[in-house]
Coordinates of C-alpha atoms and ligand atoms in Angstrom, one line a residue:
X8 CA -4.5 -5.6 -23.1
X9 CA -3.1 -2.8 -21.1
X10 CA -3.9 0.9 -22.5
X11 CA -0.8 2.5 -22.1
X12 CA -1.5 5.9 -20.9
X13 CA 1.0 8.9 -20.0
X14 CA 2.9 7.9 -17.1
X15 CA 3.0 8.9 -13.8
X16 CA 5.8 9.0 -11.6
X17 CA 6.1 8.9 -7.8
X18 CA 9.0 11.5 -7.3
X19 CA 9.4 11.3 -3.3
X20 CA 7.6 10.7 -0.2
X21 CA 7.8 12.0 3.0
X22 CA 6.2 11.2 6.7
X23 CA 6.0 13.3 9.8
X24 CA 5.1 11.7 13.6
X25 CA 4.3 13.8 16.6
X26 CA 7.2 13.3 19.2
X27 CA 4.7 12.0 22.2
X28 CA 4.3 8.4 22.9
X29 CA 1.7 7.0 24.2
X30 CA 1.9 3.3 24.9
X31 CA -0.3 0.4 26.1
X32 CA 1.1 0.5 29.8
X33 CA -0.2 4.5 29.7
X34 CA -3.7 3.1 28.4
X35 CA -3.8 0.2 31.7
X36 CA -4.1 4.3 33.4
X37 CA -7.0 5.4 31.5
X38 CA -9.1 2.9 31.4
X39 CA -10.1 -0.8 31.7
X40 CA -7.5 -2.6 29.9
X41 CA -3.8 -4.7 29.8
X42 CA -0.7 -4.5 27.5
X43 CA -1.3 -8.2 26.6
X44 CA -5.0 -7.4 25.6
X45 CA -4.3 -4.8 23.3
X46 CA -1.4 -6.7 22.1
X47 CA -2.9 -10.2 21.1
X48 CA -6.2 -8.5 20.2
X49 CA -4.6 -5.9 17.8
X50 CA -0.9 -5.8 17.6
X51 CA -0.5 -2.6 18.5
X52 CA 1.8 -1.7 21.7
X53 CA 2.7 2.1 21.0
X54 CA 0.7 5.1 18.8
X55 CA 1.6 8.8 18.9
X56 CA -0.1 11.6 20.0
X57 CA -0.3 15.5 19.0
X58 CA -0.1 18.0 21.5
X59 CA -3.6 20.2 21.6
X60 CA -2.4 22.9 20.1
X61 CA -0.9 21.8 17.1
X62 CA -3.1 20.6 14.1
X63 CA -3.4 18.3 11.2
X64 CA -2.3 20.9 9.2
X65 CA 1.2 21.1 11.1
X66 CA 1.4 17.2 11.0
X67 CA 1.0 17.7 7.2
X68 CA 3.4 20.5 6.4
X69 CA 6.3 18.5 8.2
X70 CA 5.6 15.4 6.2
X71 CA 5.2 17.5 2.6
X72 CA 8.6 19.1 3.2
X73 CA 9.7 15.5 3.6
X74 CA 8.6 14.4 0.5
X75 CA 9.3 17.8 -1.5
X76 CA 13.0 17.5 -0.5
X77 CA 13.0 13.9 -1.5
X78 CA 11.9 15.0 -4.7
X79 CA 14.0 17.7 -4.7
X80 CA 11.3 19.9 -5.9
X81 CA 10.2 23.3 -4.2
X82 CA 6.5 24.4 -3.5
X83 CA 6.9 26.3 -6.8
X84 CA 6.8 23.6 -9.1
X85 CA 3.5 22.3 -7.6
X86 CA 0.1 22.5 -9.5
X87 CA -2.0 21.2 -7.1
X88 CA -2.4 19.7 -3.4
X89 CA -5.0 16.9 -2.0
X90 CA -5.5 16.1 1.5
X91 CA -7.0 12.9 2.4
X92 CA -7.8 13.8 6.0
X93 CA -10.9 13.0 8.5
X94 CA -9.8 14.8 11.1
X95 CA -9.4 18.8 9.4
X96 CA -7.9 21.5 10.8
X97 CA -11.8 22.9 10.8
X98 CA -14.9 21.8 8.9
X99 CA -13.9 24.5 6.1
X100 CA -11.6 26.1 5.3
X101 CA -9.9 22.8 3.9
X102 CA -6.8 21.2 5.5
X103 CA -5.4 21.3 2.0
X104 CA -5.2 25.0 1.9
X105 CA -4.7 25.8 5.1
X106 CA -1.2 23.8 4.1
X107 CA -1.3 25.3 1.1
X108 CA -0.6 28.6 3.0
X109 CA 2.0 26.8 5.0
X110 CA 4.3 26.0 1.9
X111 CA 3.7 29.3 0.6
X112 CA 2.2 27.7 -2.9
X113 CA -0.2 30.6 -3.4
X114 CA -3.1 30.3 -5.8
X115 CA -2.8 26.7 -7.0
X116 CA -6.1 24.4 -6.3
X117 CA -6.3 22.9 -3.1
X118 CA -8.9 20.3 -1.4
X119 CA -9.4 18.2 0.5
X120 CA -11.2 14.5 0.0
X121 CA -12.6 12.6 2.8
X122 CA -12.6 8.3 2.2
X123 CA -11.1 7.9 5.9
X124 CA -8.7 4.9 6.0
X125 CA -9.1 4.5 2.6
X126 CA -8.1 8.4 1.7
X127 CA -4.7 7.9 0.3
X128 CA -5.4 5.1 -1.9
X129 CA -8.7 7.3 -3.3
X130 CA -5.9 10.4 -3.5
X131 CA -3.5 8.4 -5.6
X132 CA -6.7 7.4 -8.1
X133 CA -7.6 11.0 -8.0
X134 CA -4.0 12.3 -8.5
X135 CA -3.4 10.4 -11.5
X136 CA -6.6 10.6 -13.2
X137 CA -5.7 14.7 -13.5
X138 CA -2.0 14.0 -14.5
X139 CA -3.0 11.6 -17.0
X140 CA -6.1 14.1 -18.8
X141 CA -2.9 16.2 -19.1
X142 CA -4.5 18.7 -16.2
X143 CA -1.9 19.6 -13.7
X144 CA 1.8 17.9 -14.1
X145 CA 3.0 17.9 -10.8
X146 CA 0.6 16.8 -7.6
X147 CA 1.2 16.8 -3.9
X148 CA -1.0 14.2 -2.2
X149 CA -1.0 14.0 1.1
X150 CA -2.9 11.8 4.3
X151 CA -2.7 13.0 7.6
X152 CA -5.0 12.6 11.1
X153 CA -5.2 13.5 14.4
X154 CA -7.6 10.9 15.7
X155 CA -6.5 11.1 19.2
X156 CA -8.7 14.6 18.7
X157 CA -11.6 12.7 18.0
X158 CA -11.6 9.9 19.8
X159 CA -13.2 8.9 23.2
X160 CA -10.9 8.3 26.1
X161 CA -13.1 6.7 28.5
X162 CA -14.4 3.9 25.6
X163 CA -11.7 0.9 25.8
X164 CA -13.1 -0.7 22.9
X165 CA -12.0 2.1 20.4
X166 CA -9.3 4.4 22.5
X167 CA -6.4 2.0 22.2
X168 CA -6.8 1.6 18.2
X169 CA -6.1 5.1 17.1
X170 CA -3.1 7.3 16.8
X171 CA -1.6 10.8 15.0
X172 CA 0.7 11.0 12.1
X173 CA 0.6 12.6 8.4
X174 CA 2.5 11.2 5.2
X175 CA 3.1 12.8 2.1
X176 CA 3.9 12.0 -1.7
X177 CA 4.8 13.8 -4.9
X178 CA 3.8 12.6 -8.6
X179 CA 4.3 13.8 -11.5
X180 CA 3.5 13.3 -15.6
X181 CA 6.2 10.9 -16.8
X182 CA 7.1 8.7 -19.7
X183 CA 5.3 5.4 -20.0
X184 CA 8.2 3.5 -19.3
X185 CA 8.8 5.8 -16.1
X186 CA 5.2 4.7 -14.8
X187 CA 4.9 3.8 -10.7
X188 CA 1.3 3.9 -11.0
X189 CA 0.4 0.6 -12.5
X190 CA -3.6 0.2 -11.2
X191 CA -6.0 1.6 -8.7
X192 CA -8.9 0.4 -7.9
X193 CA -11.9 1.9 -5.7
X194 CA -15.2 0.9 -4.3
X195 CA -17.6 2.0 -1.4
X196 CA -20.7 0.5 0.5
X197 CA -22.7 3.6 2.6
X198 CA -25.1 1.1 3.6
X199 CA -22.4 0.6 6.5
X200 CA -22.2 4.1 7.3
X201 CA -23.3 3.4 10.7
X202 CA -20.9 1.1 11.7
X203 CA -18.0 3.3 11.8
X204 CA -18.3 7.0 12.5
X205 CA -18.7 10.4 14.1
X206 CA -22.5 11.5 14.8
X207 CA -21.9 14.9 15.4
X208 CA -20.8 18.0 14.7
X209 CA -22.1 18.0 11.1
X210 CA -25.7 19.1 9.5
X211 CA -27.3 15.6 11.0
X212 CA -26.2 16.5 14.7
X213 CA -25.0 20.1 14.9
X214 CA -23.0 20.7 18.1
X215 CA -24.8 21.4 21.4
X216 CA -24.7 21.1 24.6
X217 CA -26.5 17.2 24.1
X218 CA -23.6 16.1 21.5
X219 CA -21.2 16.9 23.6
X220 CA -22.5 15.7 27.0
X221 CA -23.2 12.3 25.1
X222 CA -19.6 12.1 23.9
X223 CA -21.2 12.6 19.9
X224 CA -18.3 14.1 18.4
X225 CA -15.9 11.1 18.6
X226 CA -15.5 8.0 17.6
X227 CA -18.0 5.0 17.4
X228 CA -17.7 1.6 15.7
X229 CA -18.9 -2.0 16.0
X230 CA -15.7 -3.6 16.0
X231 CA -16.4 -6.9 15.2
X232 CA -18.8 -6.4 11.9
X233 CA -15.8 -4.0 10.8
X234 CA -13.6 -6.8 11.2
X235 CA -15.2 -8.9 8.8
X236 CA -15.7 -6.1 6.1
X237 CA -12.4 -5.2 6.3
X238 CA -11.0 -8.8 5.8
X239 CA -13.5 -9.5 2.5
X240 CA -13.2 -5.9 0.9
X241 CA -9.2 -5.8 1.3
X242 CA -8.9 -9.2 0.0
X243 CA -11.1 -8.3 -2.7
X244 CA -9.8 -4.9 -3.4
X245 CA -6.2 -6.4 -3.4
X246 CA -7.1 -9.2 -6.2
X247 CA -8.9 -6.0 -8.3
X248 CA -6.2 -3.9 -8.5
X249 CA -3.1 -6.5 -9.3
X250 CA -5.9 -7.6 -11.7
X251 CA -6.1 -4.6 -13.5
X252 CA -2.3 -4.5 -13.5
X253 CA -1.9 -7.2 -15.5
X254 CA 0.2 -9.2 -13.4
X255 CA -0.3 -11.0 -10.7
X256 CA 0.3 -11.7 -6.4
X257 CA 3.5 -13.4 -7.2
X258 CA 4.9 -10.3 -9.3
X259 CA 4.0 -8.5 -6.0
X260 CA 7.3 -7.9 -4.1
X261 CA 5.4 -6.0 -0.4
X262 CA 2.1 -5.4 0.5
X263 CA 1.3 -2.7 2.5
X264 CA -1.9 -2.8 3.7
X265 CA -3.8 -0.3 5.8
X266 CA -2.5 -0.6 9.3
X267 CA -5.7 -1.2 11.9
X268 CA -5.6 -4.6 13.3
X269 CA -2.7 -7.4 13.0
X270 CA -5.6 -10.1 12.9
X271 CA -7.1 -8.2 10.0
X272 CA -3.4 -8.1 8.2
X273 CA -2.7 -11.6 8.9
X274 CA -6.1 -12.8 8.0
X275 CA -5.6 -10.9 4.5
X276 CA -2.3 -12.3 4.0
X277 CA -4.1 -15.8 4.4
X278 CA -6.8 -15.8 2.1
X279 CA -4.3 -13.9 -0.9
X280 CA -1.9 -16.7 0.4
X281 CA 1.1 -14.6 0.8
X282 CA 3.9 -14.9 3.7
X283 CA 3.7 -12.2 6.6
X284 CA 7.0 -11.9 5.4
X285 CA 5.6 -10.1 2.3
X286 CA 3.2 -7.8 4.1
X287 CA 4.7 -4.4 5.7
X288 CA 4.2 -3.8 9.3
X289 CA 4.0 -0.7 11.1
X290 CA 1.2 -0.8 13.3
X291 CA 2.9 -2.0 16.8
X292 CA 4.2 1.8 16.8
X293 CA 1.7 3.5 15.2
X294 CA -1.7 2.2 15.4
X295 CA -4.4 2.8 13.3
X296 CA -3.6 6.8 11.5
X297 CA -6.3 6.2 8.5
X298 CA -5.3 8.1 5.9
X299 CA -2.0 8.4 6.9
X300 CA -1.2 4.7 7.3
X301 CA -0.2 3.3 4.2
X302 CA 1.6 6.4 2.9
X303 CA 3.9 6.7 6.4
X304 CA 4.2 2.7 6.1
X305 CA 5.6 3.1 2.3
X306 CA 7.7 5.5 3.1
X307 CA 9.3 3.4 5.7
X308 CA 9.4 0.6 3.6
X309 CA 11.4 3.3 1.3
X310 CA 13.6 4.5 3.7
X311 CA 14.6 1.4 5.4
X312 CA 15.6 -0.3 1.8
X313 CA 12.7 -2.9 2.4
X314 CA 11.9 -1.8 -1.1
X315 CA 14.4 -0.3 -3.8
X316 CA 13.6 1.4 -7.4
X317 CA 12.2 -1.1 -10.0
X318 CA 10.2 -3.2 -7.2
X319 CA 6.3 -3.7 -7.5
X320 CA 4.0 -2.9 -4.2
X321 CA 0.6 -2.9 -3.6
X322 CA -1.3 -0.5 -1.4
X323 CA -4.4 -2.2 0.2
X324 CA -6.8 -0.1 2.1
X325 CA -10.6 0.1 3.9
X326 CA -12.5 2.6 6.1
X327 CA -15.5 4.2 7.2
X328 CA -18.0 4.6 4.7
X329 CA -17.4 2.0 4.4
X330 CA -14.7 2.6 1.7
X331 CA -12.0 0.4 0.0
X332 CA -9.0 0.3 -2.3
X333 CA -6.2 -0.6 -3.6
X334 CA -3.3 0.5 -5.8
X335 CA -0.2 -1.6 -7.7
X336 CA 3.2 0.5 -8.2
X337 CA 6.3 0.7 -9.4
X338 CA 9.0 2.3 -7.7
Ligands
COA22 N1 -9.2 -4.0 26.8 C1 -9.7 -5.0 27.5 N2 -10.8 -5.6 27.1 C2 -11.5 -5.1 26.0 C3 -11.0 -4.0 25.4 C4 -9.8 -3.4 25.8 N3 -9.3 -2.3 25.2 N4 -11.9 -3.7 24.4 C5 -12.9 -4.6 24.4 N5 -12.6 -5.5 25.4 C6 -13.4 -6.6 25.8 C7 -14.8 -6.5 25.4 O1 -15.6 -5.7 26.3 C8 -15.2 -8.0 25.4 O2 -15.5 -8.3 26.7 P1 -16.8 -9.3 27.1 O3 -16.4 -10.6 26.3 O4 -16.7 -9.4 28.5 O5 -18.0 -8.7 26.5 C9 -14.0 -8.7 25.0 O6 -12.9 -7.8 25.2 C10 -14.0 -9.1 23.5 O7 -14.4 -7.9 22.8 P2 -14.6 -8.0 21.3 O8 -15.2 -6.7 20.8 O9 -15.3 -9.3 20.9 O10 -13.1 -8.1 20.8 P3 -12.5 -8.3 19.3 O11 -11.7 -9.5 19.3 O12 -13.6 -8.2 18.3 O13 -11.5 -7.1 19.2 C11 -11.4 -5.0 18.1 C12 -12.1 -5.8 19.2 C13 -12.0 -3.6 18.2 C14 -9.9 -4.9 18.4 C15 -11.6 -5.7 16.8 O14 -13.0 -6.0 16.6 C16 -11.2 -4.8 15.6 O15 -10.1 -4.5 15.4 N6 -12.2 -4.4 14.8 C17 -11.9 -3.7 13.6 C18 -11.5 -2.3 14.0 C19 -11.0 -1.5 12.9 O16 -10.2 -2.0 12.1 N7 -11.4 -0.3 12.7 C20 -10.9 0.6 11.8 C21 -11.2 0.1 10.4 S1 -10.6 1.3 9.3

């Protein structure tokens, strides 16, 4: 039976790209590598890119105004903000209040929560866990990276799968029957934490002149054990969460899974035994934005009329950590 808690309701969302393109053709430049490799290996063909002096934070603030006017709600009525984010502004203060500044929403909690790829989908667990103990109403959640900052130009196996971008969302307390969350579910494995990740610039590997001659503060990843991961824990977070829904893949009208690979995606759709018609598909123009990918793809999916009020979607979602999740809503 399904405990029917207070409701929570997705009020708008928003999503905010950086106007510089950088496509596969630019890469063939940089280093060792073709359109059609990219392409075929990972369905990607164009990402953006930041300039250097403008942060996460900025990439944020554009896509929470989004989603604020969509709800048609202003910074006033907000009771807390969450940033799912890898790449911060600065390793403290948070992203989340440095935005928090930015909207001018003085004094209300702000933080930030780091599950990389899979930090929306965590956000949306955390969001609605404190609407429904009845501790803030109203929530803006947010994802939103700048990995081109992070990531190594010169290494062909990682530079051409990142990109820059932020999305947004406002939820609130609602009736039952005005519910869009219907299930989340979470897990995490840090027995892979060295598969995917960042050695420096923390306690482990504080920066020095070595980190940063040895190229420690950007990406590194085994691409092809991710891979496999990815495929087993999206599949299985997928199943969890429509699961705990109590419904089931044929209720499910678009998945939106996290954007990183089109083999991954289509691999997914496979073993849940869905169309590619079902599954949402940004990543040709974005590429992989962690966080930010499954909130900027849903609110695409929103504002294209792929998906209209009333219709079920599932978020699926992995990352570094490694992490996973998944959600089921209701629009
Ligand atoms: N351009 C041209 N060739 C490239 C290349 C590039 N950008 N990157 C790698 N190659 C080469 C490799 O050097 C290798 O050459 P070799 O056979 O001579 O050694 C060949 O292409 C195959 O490399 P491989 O690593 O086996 O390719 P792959 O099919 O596994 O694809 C990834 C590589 C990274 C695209 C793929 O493993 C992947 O997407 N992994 C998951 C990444 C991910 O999702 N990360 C984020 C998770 S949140």
């Amino acid at each position: 039976m399904i405990e029917k808690k207070p409701g929570v309701q997705i009020l708008g969302t928003g999503a905010y790209f950086p106007s510089k393109v950088l496509t596969n053709s630019d890469l063939e430049k940089i280093v060792n590598t073709s359109d059609e490799w990219i392409t075929s290996r990972t369905g990607i063909e164009t990402r953006r890119i930041s300039d250097s002096d403008i942060p996460t934070s900025e990439l944020a603030f554009r896509a929470s105004i989004e989603a604020l006017n969509t709800a048609k709600l202003t910074t006033k009525q907000l009771d807390l903000i969450l940033v799912a984010t890898i790449t911060p502004d600065m390793l403290f203060p948070s992203t989340a209040c440095l935005l928090q500044r930015r909207l001018g929403a003085k004094g209300i909690p702000s933080f930030d929560l780091a599950a990389a790829c899979s930090g929306f989908i965590y956000g949306i667990s955390i969001a609605r866990s404190f609407i429904q103990s009845g501790l803030y109403k109203t929530i803006l959640l947010v994802g939103a990276e700048e990995l081109s900052k992070i990531t190594d130009w010169t290494d062909r196996t990682t530079c051409v799968l990142f990109g820059d971008g932020a999305g947004a969302m406002v939820l609130t307390a609602s009736s039952y029957k005005e519910n869009s969350i219907l299930s989340t579910f979470l897990g995490a494995d840090g027995d892979y934490s060295n598969l995917l990740y960042v050695p420096a610039g923390g306690t482990l590997h504080p920066t020095t002149n070595e980190t940063v001659v040895k190229k420690m503060h950007t990406i590194k990843m085994e691409g092809k054990q991710v891979f496999k991961m990815a495929v087993l824990k999206m599949v299985y977070a997928a199943k969890k969460a429509i699961e705990l829904s109590g419904l089931q893949i044929k209720d499910i009208k678009l998945f939106i899974p996290h954007q990183a690979n089109i083999r991954i995606i289509k691999a997914v759709a496979e073993k849940l035994g869905i169309s590619m018609q079902q599954v949402f598909i940004n990543i040709y123009k974005t590429g992989n934005i962690s966080s930010a990918t499954t909130i900027t793809a849903l609110d695409e999916a929103i504002k294209t009329g792929k998906i209209k009020k009333g219709d079920i979607v599932e978020l699926i979602s992995f990352g570094s950590g490694f992490t996973w999740g998944a959600t089921v809503i209701q629009l």
